[in-house]
mmCIF file of C-alpha atoms in Angstrom:
data_model
loop_
_atom_site.group_PDB
_atom_site.id
_atom_site.type_symbol
_atom_site.label_atom_id
_atom_site.label_comp_id
_atom_site.label_asym_id
_atom_site.label_seq_id
_atom_site.Cartn_x
_atom_site.Cartn_y
_atom_site.Cartn_z
ATOM 1 C CA MET A 1 134.936 44.036 -47.364
ATOM 2 C CA ILE A 2 135.877 47.461 -46.028
ATOM 3 C CA LYS A 3 139.666 47.315 -46.056
ATOM 4 C CA PHE A 4 141.662 48.781 -43.224
ATOM 5 C CA LEU A 5 143.834 50.558 -45.793
ATOM 6 C CA ASP A 6 143.402 50.276 -49.560
ATOM 7 C CA LEU A 7 146.910 51.057 -50.806
ATOM 8 C CA GLN A 8 146.055 50.316 -54.402
ATOM 9 C CA ALA A 9 143.264 52.904 -54.373
ATOM 10 C CA ILE A 10 145.435 55.445 -52.560
ATOM 11 C CA ASN A 11 148.199 55.194 -55.153
ATOM 12 C CA GLU A 12 145.779 55.029 -58.076
ATOM 13 C CA GLN A 13 144.808 58.664 -57.496
ATOM 14 C CA TYR A 14 148.466 59.541 -58.206
ATOM 15 C CA ARG A 15 148.842 57.041 -61.051
ATOM 16 C CA ALA A 16 149.510 59.486 -63.889
ATOM 17 C CA GLY A 17 152.179 61.371 -61.969
ATOM 18 C CA ILE A 18 153.784 58.178 -60.679
ATOM 19 C CA ASP A 19 153.926 56.662 -64.175
ATOM 20 C CA GLN A 20 155.501 59.817 -65.530
ATOM 21 C CA SER A 21 158.057 60.020 -62.728
ATOM 22 C CA ILE A 22 159.113 56.372 -63.087
ATOM 23 C CA ARG A 23 159.503 56.804 -66.836
ATOM 24 C CA ARG A 24 161.621 59.909 -66.243
ATOM 25 C CA VAL A 25 163.952 57.989 -63.922
ATOM 26 C CA LEU A 26 164.233 55.068 -66.334
ATOM 27 C CA ASP A 27 165.046 57.403 -69.204
ATOM 28 C CA SER A 28 167.653 59.267 -67.163
ATOM 29 C CA GLY A 29 169.835 56.196 -66.589
ATOM 30 C CA TRP A 30 170.646 57.507 -63.083
ATOM 31 C CA TYR A 31 169.108 55.505 -60.226
ATOM 32 C CA ILE A 32 170.951 56.373 -56.987
ATOM 33 C CA LEU A 33 171.693 59.827 -55.477
ATOM 34 C CA GLY A 34 170.574 61.850 -58.460
ATOM 35 C CA GLN A 35 168.324 64.783 -59.278
ATOM 36 C CA GLU A 36 165.128 63.116 -58.088
ATOM 37 C CA ASN A 37 166.557 62.568 -54.617
ATOM 38 C CA GLU A 38 167.838 66.132 -54.461
ATOM 39 C CA ALA A 39 164.501 67.543 -55.594
ATOM 40 C CA PHE A 40 162.402 65.540 -53.164
ATOM 41 C CA CYS A 41 164.696 66.241 -50.217
ATOM 42 C CA GLN A 42 164.573 69.963 -50.971
ATOM 43 C CA HIS A 43 160.792 69.914 -51.281
ATOM 44 C CA PHE A 44 160.300 67.806 -48.147
ATOM 45 C CA ALA A 45 162.610 70.067 -46.128
ATOM 46 C CA GLU A 46 160.650 73.103 -47.307
ATOM 47 C CA TYR A 47 157.395 71.362 -46.465
ATOM 48 C CA CYS A 48 158.591 70.638 -42.919
ATOM 49 C CA GLY A 49 159.948 74.160 -42.548
ATOM 50 C CA VAL A 50 163.635 73.298 -42.190
ATOM 51 C CA PRO A 51 166.642 73.919 -44.449
ATOM 52 C CA TYR A 52 167.862 70.325 -44.730
ATOM 53 C CA ALA A 53 166.605 66.818 -45.471
ATOM 54 C CA VAL A 54 168.522 63.611 -46.186
ATOM 55 C CA GLY A 55 166.851 60.715 -47.980
ATOM 56 C CA VAL A 56 167.629 57.326 -46.430
ATOM 57 C CA ALA A 57 166.574 53.716 -46.895
ATOM 58 C CA ASN A 58 163.890 53.505 -44.186
ATOM 59 C CA GLY A 59 162.582 55.028 -40.986
ATOM 60 C CA LEU A 60 164.682 52.869 -38.657
ATOM 61 C CA ASP A 61 167.848 53.959 -40.432
ATOM 62 C CA ALA A 62 166.737 57.581 -40.138
ATOM 63 C CA LEU A 63 166.632 57.358 -36.344
ATOM 64 C CA ARG A 64 169.691 55.133 -36.138
ATOM 65 C CA LEU A 65 171.799 57.542 -38.208
ATOM 66 C CA ILE A 66 170.746 60.561 -36.142
ATOM 67 C CA ILE A 67 171.919 58.881 -32.960
ATOM 68 C CA GLN A 68 175.149 57.668 -34.551
ATOM 69 C CA ALA A 69 175.909 61.174 -35.787
ATOM 70 C CA TYR A 70 175.920 62.546 -32.243
ATOM 71 C CA GLU A 71 178.630 60.031 -31.213
ATOM 72 C CA TRP A 72 177.352 59.464 -27.701
ATOM 73 C CA ASP A 73 179.161 56.945 -25.526
ATOM 74 C CA ALA A 74 178.020 53.393 -24.879
ATOM 75 C CA GLY A 75 175.503 53.400 -22.061
ATOM 76 C CA ASP A 76 174.439 57.018 -22.541
ATOM 77 C CA GLU A 77 170.690 57.314 -22.131
ATOM 78 C CA ILE A 78 167.885 58.387 -24.440
ATOM 79 C CA ILE A 79 164.382 58.814 -23.059
ATOM 80 C CA VAL A 80 161.686 57.221 -25.224
ATOM 81 C CA PRO A 81 157.982 56.405 -24.719
ATOM 82 C CA ALA A 82 157.341 52.878 -23.468
ATOM 83 C CA ASN A 83 154.429 52.303 -25.864
ATOM 84 C CA THR A 84 156.170 53.174 -29.125
ATOM 85 C CA TYR A 85 156.736 50.872 -32.081
ATOM 86 C CA ILE A 86 159.917 48.897 -31.490
ATOM 87 C CA ALA A 87 161.881 50.710 -34.236
ATOM 88 C CA SER A 88 162.256 53.772 -32.005
ATOM 89 C CA ILE A 89 163.928 51.637 -29.346
ATOM 90 C CA LEU A 90 165.997 49.538 -31.770
ATOM 91 C CA ALA A 91 167.606 52.713 -33.101
ATOM 92 C CA ILE A 92 168.796 53.547 -29.600
ATOM 93 C CA SER A 93 170.070 50.142 -28.514
ATOM 94 C CA GLN A 94 171.733 49.424 -31.876
ATOM 95 C CA ASN A 95 173.927 52.472 -31.251
ATOM 96 C CA GLY A 96 175.021 51.130 -27.859
ATOM 97 C CA CYS A 97 172.906 53.688 -26.001
ATOM 98 C CA THR A 98 170.403 52.830 -23.290
ATOM 99 C CA PRO A 99 166.686 53.348 -23.935
ATOM 100 C CA VAL A 100 164.942 54.755 -20.871
ATOM 101 C CA LEU A 101 161.254 53.918 -21.118
ATOM 102 C CA VAL A 102 158.718 56.462 -19.909
ATOM 103 C CA GLU A 103 154.966 55.959 -19.707
ATOM 104 C CA PRO A 104 152.640 57.768 -22.141
ATOM 105 C CA ASP A 105 149.610 59.924 -21.477
ATOM 106 C CA ILE A 106 146.664 57.498 -21.440
ATOM 107 C CA GLN A 107 144.454 60.119 -23.106
ATOM 108 C CA THR A 108 146.647 60.899 -26.139
ATOM 109 C CA TYR A 109 148.951 57.816 -26.236
ATOM 110 C CA THR A 110 151.955 60.122 -26.692
ATOM 111 C CA LEU A 111 154.863 60.615 -24.279
ATOM 112 C CA ASP A 112 153.691 62.174 -21.015
ATOM 113 C CA PRO A 113 156.024 65.172 -20.619
ATOM 114 C CA HIS A 114 155.244 65.419 -16.911
ATOM 115 C CA LYS A 115 156.808 61.995 -16.304
ATOM 116 C CA VAL A 116 160.070 62.713 -18.144
ATOM 117 C CA GLU A 117 162.082 64.766 -15.660
ATOM 118 C CA ALA A 118 162.112 62.031 -13.026
ATOM 119 C CA HIS A 119 164.018 59.815 -15.492
ATOM 120 C CA ILE A 120 166.734 62.330 -16.421
ATOM 121 C CA THR A 121 170.197 61.432 -15.103
ATOM 122 C CA SER A 122 173.757 62.593 -15.649
ATOM 123 C CA ARG A 123 173.929 60.141 -18.585
ATOM 124 C CA THR A 124 170.813 61.386 -20.363
ATOM 125 C CA LYS A 125 171.673 62.825 -23.781
ATOM 126 C CA ALA A 126 168.347 63.147 -25.572
ATOM 127 C CA ILE A 127 164.592 62.827 -25.476
ATOM 128 C CA MET A 128 163.046 60.944 -28.388
ATOM 129 C CA VAL A 129 159.488 62.125 -28.909
ATOM 130 C CA VAL A 130 157.253 59.812 -30.941
ATOM 131 C CA HIS A 131 154.278 61.515 -32.568
ATOM 132 C CA LEU A 132 152.269 58.326 -32.312
ATOM 133 C CA TYR A 133 149.174 57.661 -34.441
ATOM 134 C CA GLY A 134 149.517 61.105 -36.073
ATOM 135 C CA GLN A 135 149.222 63.307 -32.970
ATOM 136 C CA VAL A 136 152.084 65.600 -31.955
ATOM 137 C CA VAL A 137 153.616 65.255 -28.500
ATOM 138 C CA ASP A 138 152.988 68.229 -26.206
ATOM 139 C CA MET A 139 156.303 69.902 -26.969
ATOM 140 C CA GLU A 140 156.349 73.005 -24.738
ATOM 141 C CA PRO A 141 157.404 71.105 -21.584
ATOM 142 C CA ILE A 142 159.798 68.961 -23.645
ATOM 143 C CA TRP A 143 161.516 72.086 -24.978
ATOM 144 C CA ALA A 144 161.813 73.421 -21.434
ATOM 145 C CA LEU A 145 163.406 70.196 -20.177
ATOM 146 C CA ALA A 146 165.813 70.059 -23.108
ATOM 147 C CA GLU A 147 166.966 73.579 -22.376
ATOM 148 C CA LYS A 148 167.205 73.001 -18.615
ATOM 149 C CA TYR A 149 169.305 69.837 -18.933
ATOM 150 C CA ASP A 150 171.080 70.578 -22.242
ATOM 151 C CA LEU A 151 169.468 67.649 -24.063
ATOM 152 C CA LYS A 152 168.883 66.963 -27.737
ATOM 153 C CA ILE A 153 165.362 66.367 -29.013
ATOM 154 C CA ILE A 154 164.949 63.644 -31.631
ATOM 155 C CA GLU A 155 161.574 63.383 -33.325
ATOM 156 C CA ASP A 156 160.174 60.095 -34.546
ATOM 157 C CA GLY A 157 157.802 61.438 -37.188
ATOM 158 C CA ALA A 158 157.083 58.132 -38.897
ATOM 159 C CA GLN A 159 153.342 58.410 -38.237
ATOM 160 C CA ALA A 160 152.918 62.170 -38.411
ATOM 161 C CA HIS A 161 153.863 63.535 -41.827
ATOM 162 C CA GLY A 162 152.384 67.019 -42.047
ATOM 163 C CA ALA A 163 151.186 67.248 -38.439
ATOM 164 C CA PHE A 164 151.326 70.662 -36.739
ATOM 165 C CA TYR A 165 152.186 71.972 -33.289
ATOM 166 C CA GLN A 166 151.839 75.716 -32.635
ATOM 167 C CA GLY A 167 152.089 76.445 -36.345
ATOM 168 C CA ARG A 168 155.200 74.346 -36.920
ATOM 169 C CA ARG A 169 155.257 70.981 -38.638
ATOM 170 C CA VAL A 170 156.672 67.752 -37.317
ATOM 171 C CA GLY A 171 160.273 67.621 -38.525
ATOM 172 C CA ASN A 172 160.824 71.144 -37.234
ATOM 173 C CA LEU A 173 160.187 70.608 -33.516
ATOM 174 C CA GLY A 174 163.550 69.251 -32.379
ATOM 175 C CA ASP A 175 167.207 68.976 -33.330
ATOM 176 C CA ALA A 176 166.563 66.271 -35.931
ATOM 177 C CA ALA A 177 163.649 64.125 -37.039
ATOM 178 C CA GLY A 178 163.385 60.689 -38.603
ATOM 179 C CA PHE A 179 160.597 59.768 -41.024
ATOM 180 C CA SER A 180 159.476 56.517 -42.604
ATOM 181 C CA PHE A 181 157.900 56.346 -46.054
ATOM 182 C CA TYR A 182 156.719 52.760 -45.683
ATOM 183 C CA PRO A 183 153.781 52.285 -48.107
ATOM 184 C CA GLY A 184 151.116 52.505 -45.374
ATOM 185 C CA LYS A 185 152.292 55.863 -44.009
ATOM 186 C CA ASN A 186 150.441 59.125 -44.665
ATOM 187 C CA LEU A 187 153.230 59.833 -47.145
ATOM 188 C CA GLY A 188 154.254 56.434 -48.443
ATOM 189 C CA CYS A 189 156.376 55.257 -51.340
ATOM 190 C CA LEU A 190 156.094 51.986 -53.263
ATOM 191 C CA GLY A 191 158.650 50.176 -51.145
ATOM 192 C CA ASP A 192 160.878 51.185 -48.256
ATOM 193 C CA GLY A 193 162.148 54.712 -47.799
ATOM 194 C CA GLY A 194 162.896 57.300 -45.145
ATOM 195 C CA ALA A 195 164.283 60.764 -44.488
ATOM 196 C CA ILE A 196 165.937 62.893 -41.827
ATOM 197 C CA THR A 197 165.146 66.584 -41.384
ATOM 198 C CA THR A 198 167.219 69.072 -39.418
ATOM 199 C CA GLY A 199 168.103 72.723 -39.135
ATOM 200 C CA ASP A 200 171.710 71.944 -38.203
ATOM 201 C CA GLY A 201 173.982 72.343 -41.221
ATOM 202 C CA ALA A 202 176.952 70.486 -39.727
ATOM 203 C CA LEU A 203 174.728 67.587 -38.659
ATOM 204 C CA TYR A 204 173.214 67.497 -42.140
ATOM 205 C CA GLN A 205 176.601 67.155 -43.799
ATOM 206 C CA LYS A 206 177.590 64.377 -41.414
ATOM 207 C CA LEU A 207 174.297 62.531 -41.952
ATOM 208 C CA LYS A 208 174.677 62.708 -45.734
ATOM 209 C CA ALA A 209 178.057 61.039 -45.419
ATOM 210 C CA LEU A 210 176.938 58.440 -42.865
ATOM 211 C CA ALA A 211 174.092 57.369 -45.130
ATOM 212 C CA ASN A 212 176.498 56.904 -48.051
ATOM 213 C CA TYR A 213 179.234 54.619 -46.673
ATOM 214 C CA GLY A 214 180.587 57.514 -44.587
ATOM 215 C CA SER A 215 181.595 59.299 -47.761
ATOM 216 C CA HIS A 216 181.125 62.713 -49.358
ATOM 217 C CA LYS A 217 183.428 61.821 -52.237
ATOM 218 C CA LYS A 218 183.418 58.434 -53.936
ATOM 219 C CA TYR A 219 185.998 56.023 -52.516
ATOM 220 C CA GLU A 220 186.953 58.462 -49.733
ATOM 221 C CA ASN A 221 185.385 57.363 -46.444
ATOM 222 C CA ILE A 222 185.645 59.693 -43.470
ATOM 223 C CA PHE A 223 183.148 57.865 -41.206
ATOM 224 C CA LYS A 224 182.188 54.249 -40.572
ATOM 225 C CA GLY A 225 178.982 54.707 -42.491
ATOM 226 C CA HIS A 226 176.094 52.725 -43.928
ATOM 227 C CA ASN A 227 174.525 52.036 -47.277
ATOM 228 C CA SER A 228 171.209 53.761 -46.542
ATOM 229 C CA ARG A 229 169.984 55.766 -49.503
ATOM 230 C CA LEU A 230 166.590 56.711 -50.879
ATOM 231 C CA ASP A 231 166.663 55.529 -54.490
ATOM 232 C CA GLU A 232 165.673 57.737 -57.408
ATOM 233 C CA ILE A 233 162.406 55.960 -58.256
ATOM 234 C CA GLN A 234 161.078 56.152 -54.696
ATOM 235 C CA ALA A 235 162.182 59.797 -54.384
ATOM 236 C CA ALA A 236 160.380 60.665 -57.616
ATOM 237 C CA ILE A 237 157.201 58.891 -56.462
ATOM 238 C CA LEU A 238 157.314 60.629 -53.086
ATOM 239 C CA ASP A 239 157.699 64.006 -54.766
ATOM 240 C CA VAL A 240 154.470 63.353 -56.674
ATOM 241 C CA LYS A 241 152.578 62.266 -53.562
ATOM 242 C CA LEU A 242 153.942 65.089 -51.387
ATOM 243 C CA LYS A 243 151.864 67.533 -53.390
ATOM 244 C CA GLY A 244 148.695 65.796 -52.240
ATOM 245 C CA LEU A 245 149.675 65.137 -48.627
ATOM 246 C CA ASP A 246 147.799 68.066 -47.095
ATOM 247 C CA ALA A 247 144.599 67.157 -48.938
ATOM 248 C CA ASP A 248 144.960 63.505 -47.924
ATOM 249 C CA ASN A 249 145.510 64.512 -44.302
ATOM 250 C CA GLN A 250 142.458 66.757 -44.395
ATOM 251 C CA ARG A 251 140.311 63.851 -45.571
ATOM 252 C CA ARG A 252 141.661 61.789 -42.679
ATOM 253 C CA ARG A 253 140.616 64.594 -40.307
ATOM 254 C CA GLU A 254 137.120 64.601 -41.786
ATOM 255 C CA ILE A 255 136.748 60.849 -41.284
ATOM 256 C CA ALA A 256 138.093 61.090 -37.739
ATOM 257 C CA ALA A 257 135.715 63.950 -36.961
ATOM 258 C CA TYR A 258 132.786 61.817 -38.112
ATOM 259 C CA TYR A 259 133.903 58.850 -36.001
ATOM 260 C CA LEU A 260 134.330 61.085 -32.951
ATOM 261 C CA THR A 261 130.814 62.448 -33.374
ATOM 262 C CA ALA A 262 128.991 59.336 -34.561
ATOM 263 C CA ILE A 263 130.484 56.539 -32.449
ATOM 264 C CA ASP A 264 128.621 56.213 -29.180
ATOM 265 C CA ASN A 265 129.061 52.908 -27.405
ATOM 266 C CA PRO A 266 129.621 52.435 -23.654
ATOM 267 C CA HIS A 267 132.220 49.722 -24.362
ATOM 268 C CA ILE A 268 134.363 52.056 -26.496
ATOM 269 C CA THR A 269 136.840 54.760 -25.444
ATOM 270 C CA LEU A 270 137.447 57.234 -28.251
ATOM 271 C CA PRO A 271 140.808 58.969 -28.781
ATOM 272 C CA THR A 272 141.455 62.360 -27.200
ATOM 273 C CA VAL A 273 142.501 65.100 -29.603
ATOM 274 C CA ARG A 274 144.723 67.906 -28.389
ATOM 275 C CA ASP A 275 144.515 69.901 -31.624
ATOM 276 C CA GLU A 276 142.007 68.847 -34.268
ATOM 277 C CA HIS A 277 143.816 70.865 -36.934
ATOM 278 C CA GLY A 278 147.277 69.528 -36.077
ATOM 279 C CA HIS A 279 146.440 65.801 -35.844
ATOM 280 C CA VAL A 280 146.890 63.858 -39.121
ATOM 281 C CA TRP A 281 145.279 60.561 -38.048
ATOM 282 C CA HIS A 282 147.748 57.999 -39.327
ATOM 283 C CA VAL A 283 145.486 55.550 -37.540
ATOM 284 C CA PHE A 284 142.215 55.989 -35.647
ATOM 285 C CA VAL A 285 142.681 54.087 -32.398
ATOM 286 C CA ILE A 286 139.903 53.244 -29.973
ATOM 287 C CA ARG A 287 140.158 51.289 -26.729
ATOM 288 C CA THR A 288 137.931 48.558 -25.345
ATOM 289 C CA ASP A 289 138.215 45.913 -22.667
ATOM 290 C CA HIS A 290 136.537 43.519 -25.100
ATOM 291 C CA ARG A 291 138.896 43.794 -28.058
ATOM 292 C CA ASP A 292 138.710 40.203 -29.300
ATOM 293 C CA ALA A 293 134.923 40.268 -29.242
ATOM 294 C CA LEU A 294 134.842 43.598 -31.056
ATOM 295 C CA MET A 295 137.287 42.385 -33.708
ATOM 296 C CA ASP A 296 135.112 39.312 -34.288
ATOM 297 C CA HIS A 297 132.057 41.553 -34.527
ATOM 298 C CA MET A 298 133.742 43.797 -37.116
ATOM 299 C CA ASN A 299 135.005 40.804 -39.118
ATOM 300 C CA ARG A 300 131.519 39.307 -39.262
ATOM 301 C CA HIS A 301 130.401 42.576 -40.827
ATOM 302 C CA ASN A 302 133.289 42.501 -43.329
ATOM 303 C CA ILE A 303 135.208 45.373 -41.762
ATOM 304 C CA GLN A 304 138.955 44.949 -41.366
ATOM 305 C CA THR A 305 140.621 46.229 -38.167
ATOM 306 C CA LEU A 306 144.204 46.073 -36.894
ATOM 307 C CA ILE A 307 146.026 46.382 -33.578
ATOM 308 C CA HIS A 308 148.728 49.045 -33.162
ATOM 309 C CA TYR A 309 150.368 47.322 -31.300
ATOM 310 C CA PRO A 310 149.600 44.009 -29.544
ATOM 311 C CA ILE A 311 152.878 43.567 -27.605
ATOM 312 C CA PRO A 312 154.727 46.440 -25.891
ATOM 313 C CA PRO A 313 158.491 46.660 -26.469
ATOM 314 C CA HIS A 314 159.385 45.673 -22.898
ATOM 315 C CA LYS A 315 157.504 42.379 -23.347
ATOM 316 C CA GLN A 316 159.147 41.471 -26.656
ATOM 317 C CA GLY A 317 161.604 38.591 -26.959
ATOM 318 C CA ALA A 318 164.163 41.004 -28.404
ATOM 319 C CA TYR A 319 164.340 42.724 -25.003
ATOM 320 C CA GLN A 320 164.104 39.793 -22.617
ATOM 321 C CA GLU A 321 166.083 41.770 -20.053
ATOM 322 C CA TRP A 322 163.019 44.015 -19.691
ATOM 323 C CA ASN A 323 160.346 41.304 -19.568
ATOM 324 C CA HIS A 324 160.086 41.562 -15.770
ATOM 325 C CA LEU A 325 159.391 45.305 -15.878
ATOM 326 C CA SER A 326 155.938 46.744 -15.384
ATOM 327 C CA PHE A 327 154.546 49.739 -17.242
ATOM 328 C CA PRO A 328 150.837 49.625 -16.372
ATOM 329 C CA ILE A 329 149.650 52.412 -18.668
ATOM 330 C CA THR A 330 151.571 51.037 -21.625
ATOM 331 C CA GLU A 331 150.346 47.521 -20.959
ATOM 332 C CA ASP A 332 146.752 48.701 -20.687
ATOM 333 C CA ILE A 333 147.070 50.488 -24.025
ATOM 334 C CA HIS A 334 148.551 47.474 -25.784
ATOM 335 C CA HIS A 335 145.892 45.162 -24.372
ATOM 336 C CA THR A 336 142.923 47.344 -25.347
ATOM 337 C CA VAL A 337 143.661 49.347 -28.510
ATOM 338 C CA LEU A 338 142.036 48.643 -31.856
ATOM 339 C CA SER A 339 142.451 50.641 -35.066
ATOM 340 C CA LEU A 340 139.446 51.327 -37.298
ATOM 341 C CA PRO A 341 139.700 51.847 -41.068
ATOM 342 C CA ILE A 342 140.781 55.341 -42.067
ATOM 343 C CA SER A 343 142.322 56.512 -45.320
ATOM 344 C CA PRO A 344 141.983 59.429 -47.742
ATOM 345 C CA VAL A 345 140.139 57.261 -50.288
ATOM 346 C CA MET A 346 137.461 55.838 -47.983
ATOM 347 C CA ARG A 347 133.942 56.327 -49.294
ATOM 348 C CA GLN A 348 131.685 58.225 -46.921
ATOM 349 C CA ALA A 349 129.199 55.356 -47.023
ATOM 350 C CA ASP A 350 131.915 53.057 -45.674
ATOM 351 C CA VAL A 351 132.817 55.553 -42.961
ATOM 352 C CA VAL A 352 129.180 55.671 -41.884
ATOM 353 C CA ARG A 353 128.964 51.885 -41.919
ATOM 354 C CA VAL A 354 132.061 51.466 -39.737
ATOM 355 C CA ALA A 355 130.631 53.803 -37.108
ATOM 356 C CA ASP A 356 127.238 52.106 -37.276
ATOM 357 C CA VAL A 357 128.715 48.618 -36.829
ATOM 358 C CA VAL A 358 130.807 49.789 -33.870
ATOM 359 C CA ASN A 359 127.711 51.282 -32.288
ATOM 360 C CA HIS A 360 125.839 47.986 -32.643
ATOM 361 C CA PHE A 361 128.514 46.028 -30.804
ATOM 362 C CA SER A 362 127.288 44.543 -27.535
ATOM 363 C CA LEU A 363 128.574 41.833 -25.253
ATOM 364 C CA GLN A 364 125.236 40.043 -25.293
ATOM 365 C CA LYS A 365 125.272 39.720 -29.069
ATOM 366 C CA SER A 366 128.901 38.595 -29.047
ATOM 367 C CA VAL A 367 128.183 35.904 -26.466
ATOM 368 C CA ALA A 368 125.153 34.738 -28.437
ATOM 369 C CA VAL A 369 127.135 34.486 -31.673
ATOM 370 C CA GLY A 370 129.921 32.640 -29.896
ATOM 371 C CA MET A 371 127.482 30.091 -28.466
ATOM 372 C CA ALA A 372 125.875 29.614 -31.876
ATOM 373 C CA MET A 373 129.254 28.832 -33.380
#
């Protein structure tokens, strides 16, 4: 079986450093908000090219805390892509703000900046850009809109650790950025974890307090905060893996480059790459009108695939008030996308096999197999 993502193998390459870091934390006797957290946050901020980073419990909290820190009023609007993972939208609505869904670019799957301005109103406070699948949103027009309308830019960088745009990394392209370190991310810990990056010193201080019960000093609470902290063991593990992130991302680029060259099937639409050096390929997403048949075909050849994501946010039960809405581009994406295996530890022979099996997919063969079953 060619796994979609072999987390055990990914972490095994860091095993010695991870073992050492866990032992160091155990021996220290300090497990929350200690030196490991401080070290990782400093290193991650430097990596992203910003002065500040705050470790938090997960990626949703990272986005949620950013929005809370700005203290916008109930009903204020935040523009967000309609095809994002639901966490981006939950962070908005859980703060009492209104998510304003905007269609993506069908070629890149990221927010279409040319569709944004039509959705800006007097209540719009921010644009949340989601660097989906590892590709950075086209930021030049977003920066122009933010300046024109005095809007904040919030980055959802959960799928784009290390990605570049015009020489700057994700995490340094807006006012603040939220990251997830869920185990399957390009930079993943061994549990849940997240971080916020920013260049705003006052915002940083407020976020640090909000993530720690609204407190800078124990038992003194200046905000109605949360318990959302990156623990010492996860911070230490992330600090080990951060050192290898660029190399891991480069291997992802190599696999993606092979897929883009080798896959040639009239039933398959390959992803469009704006910048081959800036994309970090969290997932390699193709589109096909025959997704179920292709998934069956891949399974029969012992190749695991996944769907990112099968149901768009506006069709989820959590947002029943939106179920009547129509976003044709988003719906087309969610009905046709399929993610192929890609990871920094994939053997080249497996990469070649995935491409070969995709190329041998045909509707005639799928129909014949289905009839035989």
